[in-house]
Structures are given as C-alpha cells and as structure tokens.
Amino acid sequence: MQQSLNDTVALLARTPASLNALLRDLPDAWTRGNEGDSTWSPFEIVGHLIHGERADWIPRVKMILESGETQTFEPFDREGLTREIQGKTLSQLLDEFARVRSANLDDLRALSLTPEDLVRRGRHPAFGAVTLSQLLATWVAHDLTHLHQISRVMAHQYRDAVGPWTVYLGVLQCAVHSS
Amino acid sequence: MQQSLNDTVALLARTPASLNALLRDLPDAWTRGNEGDSTWSPFEIVGHLIHGERADWIPRVKMILESGETQTFEPFDREGLTREIQGKTLSQLLDEFARVRSANLDDLRALSLTPEDLVRRGRHPAFGAVTLSQLLATWVAHDLTHLHQISRVMAHQYRDAVGPWTVYLGVLQCAVHSS
C-alpha cells in the first residue's frame, strides 16, 4: 500500500474520537495503570500524543517544505508529555488532543500538498534523508503504535485475572514495549 | 489488579463506540487490508467480535451458573465470523456489534452477580476448571487483544511507506499474530 494522503488524513482524523470513546470516564484502574517501572499509562500516552502534535509532526512538515535537507529536525522529546499532563485530568487531555489534532489537520489541508511535495526530503537527526511522504505515513503509524500500546497496557492490568486463558490472548503475548 | 465487575463492565461497554469512531467510513484500504494469507482484516475482526457475543461469553456465563463443572463449554469457533460478515457492510457490523454487546451487558447486569458467584467454576474444553471471574476478565482481554490486532493490521498497510522510521514504531515490531 502506497502512502495516500486521503487515507492518511482519514485515519489521523479518527484517532482522538476513538481514544475518547475508549478512555473518557473509564475507572482509573484502567487509565492510570502502567506496565511497571518507567512505562506509560494510557493517561501519559495521551499526553505524549498531544506533545507530538505541538512539537513534531506539523513543525517537521513545514521544515521540509521550507528548508529541505538543509535543516535537521529537532529530536523527538519523549519526556515532553510531562508538561502536557501536569495538573490535567484525562478528560482535559482528551479534549486537548482532539483540538490540536483538528487544528493540525486544518494546517495540513491548507498546504494543498502535491505529489511533487510528497517526495521532497528533510533531514532526520538519526536517519539522514527522509521524505515528506514517509513523515506523514509515520504520523499515522505512530497513532497506531500508541493505540496498540494502550490496548496492551490495559490488558496487562488483567494479566493474572484471566487465569489459564492468558495463552490464547495475543495482547498478553506481545513483547514490544513502546515508549 | 483483581477482577472488578465494575471495571470489567466499564471497559466492555466502551469497545463498540471506540471501534465505531475508529473504523466507520474509513477507506477500505484500512478496513479490508490484512496481514497476508489467512489473517484477518479489521472488517473480519468485527465479525469475530459479534460471533463471540452470540456464541461465547454470555452462554458460558450462564452455563457456569446453571451447570457448574458438569458441562463443558462449546469450543470457540474461529470460523464463526464467516456467517456474521456475509453480505454485510462494515457499518452494519459496527451497528450489530453495538447492539449485541449492549444486550449482553444488560443480561450480565440482570444476573446481579455476587462475589460468591464469581468464584464458581465451569469446565473449559482445553483448560479444565476455570472460574466465572476468569471468564469475565477474559471477555475484556479478548476485546483488547482485537483492538491491539486491529491497530497492528492497519499499521502493516504502511509498513513500507514509513521508510526508516519502522525501527521506532513498536506496532511494526509486534510479532504476535492473534487469530
């Protein structure tokens, strides 16, 4: 499957509502539990998604269009979520994620990207040259990585409670620890 | 975390709306794509969830309450989804999943399960004795297994499109193939 801008925007537009339907007003046992030391709870993951909206995706899109490979992206700050979640409730974070995502998709649409734009290159601090198309596809896959992580973190809370069924439950076999 | 009936119902009640927000009217490239031969697309996974609502969870709850360990659960039919999806659109499946889940949670609440009920035992065809508590916790973890799977199946469609970022994306490292 090639990157399709239409498919990319369609998925990016749905993530906030999907997380909202899953997490809003859910008991803290689900939303504040994590997978152990230095791992994230769903609450923290929503903070991380907000931080990415502010610091990462659209700023990198604009850097590619304006500066190409002459400027290197800021490294992604995995601790950036700390400021986002301070003093906030999960409901506030879900509202904020919906707001910033929607604004960013408005920005993206306003750029009216052409096929020629999608092959333009920027410079990633670790990988070197990357294309705008790869950046946009990664925005989507990053959403899906964290939906995947949230489902795994929540399932972990019932790891003991499921008893022998644990062997049939794929989510409890997943060894990936996304951060 | 112990099984809490309140937490269990809270999560089970949210899954249909979360999948609806994620999948309804999404381009077919996302909802009909799978991970290769003999794997499921998100469309088929929703069919599987509907089948479980009809054939598995509440029937097993009632069997435990009525017959204890004297009767063995019907094995879970992984092909049961075929009948559910035949001639249906994804929108119809999402509506049906919401309907049968809601009806099943009404049934569950009407049973007014006590702590004594939760330790009652039934007989699983492979595991032998299992408790009602383990069955209910597994219902939740099964939802989360398939949310985890849907996010992985959709991310797979952009495996090539993300280019070098693939190494940072946990969902693309997940080797679990839930069925």
Tab-separated table of N, CA, C and O in Angstrom, chain B residues 3 14 21 52 55 61 73 82 84 90 96 103-104 115 132 138 145 151 157 160:
chain	number	residue	atom	x	y	z
B	3	GLN	N	-9.892	-8.800	39.382
B	3	GLN	CA	-11.087	-8.581	38.567
B	3	GLN	C	-12.065	-7.725	39.363
B	3	GLN	O	-12.364	-8.035	40.517
B	14	ARG	N	-17.427	0.189	26.400
B	14	ARG	CA	-16.819	1.212	25.541
B	14	ARG	C	-16.276	0.693	24.220
B	14	ARG	O	-16.070	1.462	23.275
B	21	ALA	N	-15.818	4.728	16.214
B	21	ALA	CA	-15.144	6.010	15.951
B	21	ALA	C	-13.900	5.810	15.097
B	21	ALA	O	-13.557	6.659	14.272
B	52	GLY	N	-18.521	-13.808	18.926
B	52	GLY	CA	-18.256	-14.078	20.349
B	52	GLY	C	-19.405	-13.642	21.243
B	52	GLY	O	-19.736	-14.314	22.231
B	55	ALA	N	-22.111	-16.420	20.680
B	55	ALA	CA	-21.853	-17.840	20.929
B	55	ALA	C	-21.059	-18.107	22.195
B	55	ALA	O	-21.068	-19.232	22.698
B	61	VAL	N	-21.193	-17.819	30.653
B	61	VAL	CA	-21.558	-17.321	31.990
B	61	VAL	C	-22.760	-18.108	32.509
B	61	VAL	O	-22.764	-18.607	33.641
B	73	PHE	N	-17.822	-26.175	28.137
B	73	PHE	CA	-18.107	-25.123	27.152
B	73	PHE	C	-17.969	-25.667	25.737
B	73	PHE	O	-17.082	-26.477	25.461
B	82	THR	N	-17.527	-15.982	9.630
B	82	THR	CA	-17.884	-16.062	8.205
B	82	THR	C	-19.374	-15.798	8.004
B	82	THR	O	-19.765	-15.048	7.115
B	84	GLU	N	-21.280	-14.189	10.054
B	84	GLU	CA	-21.617	-12.833	10.512
B	84	GLU	C	-21.378	-11.778	9.445
B	84	GLU	O	-22.102	-10.781	9.384
B	90	LEU	N	-19.365	-2.876	6.615
B	90	LEU	CA	-18.734	-2.634	7.912
B	90	LEU	C	-19.657	-1.830	8.823
B	90	LEU	O	-19.727	-2.087	10.029
B	96	GLU	N	-24.310	-3.784	14.547
B	96	GLU	CA	-24.701	-5.055	15.161
B	96	GLU	C	-23.845	-5.349	16.398
B	96	GLU	O	-24.365	-5.829	17.417
B	103	ALA	N	-26.953	-5.555	24.625
B	103	ALA	CA	-27.928	-6.542	25.126
B	103	ALA	C	-27.244	-7.514	26.097
B	103	ALA	O	-27.814	-7.877	27.144
B	104	ASN	N	-26.017	-7.917	25.772
B	104	ASN	CA	-25.306	-8.853	26.655
B	104	ASN	C	-24.942	-8.207	27.989
B	104	ASN	O	-24.984	-8.865	29.037
B	115	PRO	N	-20.024	-11.806	44.877
B	115	PRO	CA	-18.644	-12.318	44.992
B	115	PRO	C	-18.611	-13.852	45.024
B	115	PRO	O	-17.680	-14.467	44.492
B	132	LEU	N	-15.773	-18.179	36.985
B	132	LEU	CA	-16.575	-17.141	36.325
B	132	LEU	C	-15.793	-15.823	36.270
B	132	LEU	O	-15.837	-15.099	35.275
B	138	THR	N	-11.459	-12.430	30.896
B	138	THR	CA	-11.030	-12.815	29.548
B	138	THR	C	-11.873	-12.127	28.478
B	138	THR	O	-11.369	-11.790	27.399
B	145	THR	N	-7.294	-7.646	22.987
B	145	THR	CA	-6.488	-8.396	22.010
B	145	THR	C	-6.864	-7.971	20.596
B	145	THR	O	-5.993	-7.792	19.727
B	151	SER	N	-5.050	-2.403	15.402
B	151	SER	CA	-4.047	-1.341	15.246
B	151	SER	C	-2.817	-1.889	14.513
B	151	SER	O	-2.227	-1.197	13.676
B	157	GLN	N	-0.298	-1.876	6.827
B	157	GLN	CA	-0.559	-1.331	5.480
B	157	GLN	C	0.443	-0.225	5.125
B	157	GLN	O	0.624	0.088	3.949
B	160	ASP	N	5.841	-0.292	4.480
B	160	ASP	CA	6.853	0.224	3.561
B	160	ASP	C	6.851	1.753	3.518
B	160	ASP	O	7.897	2.378	3.400
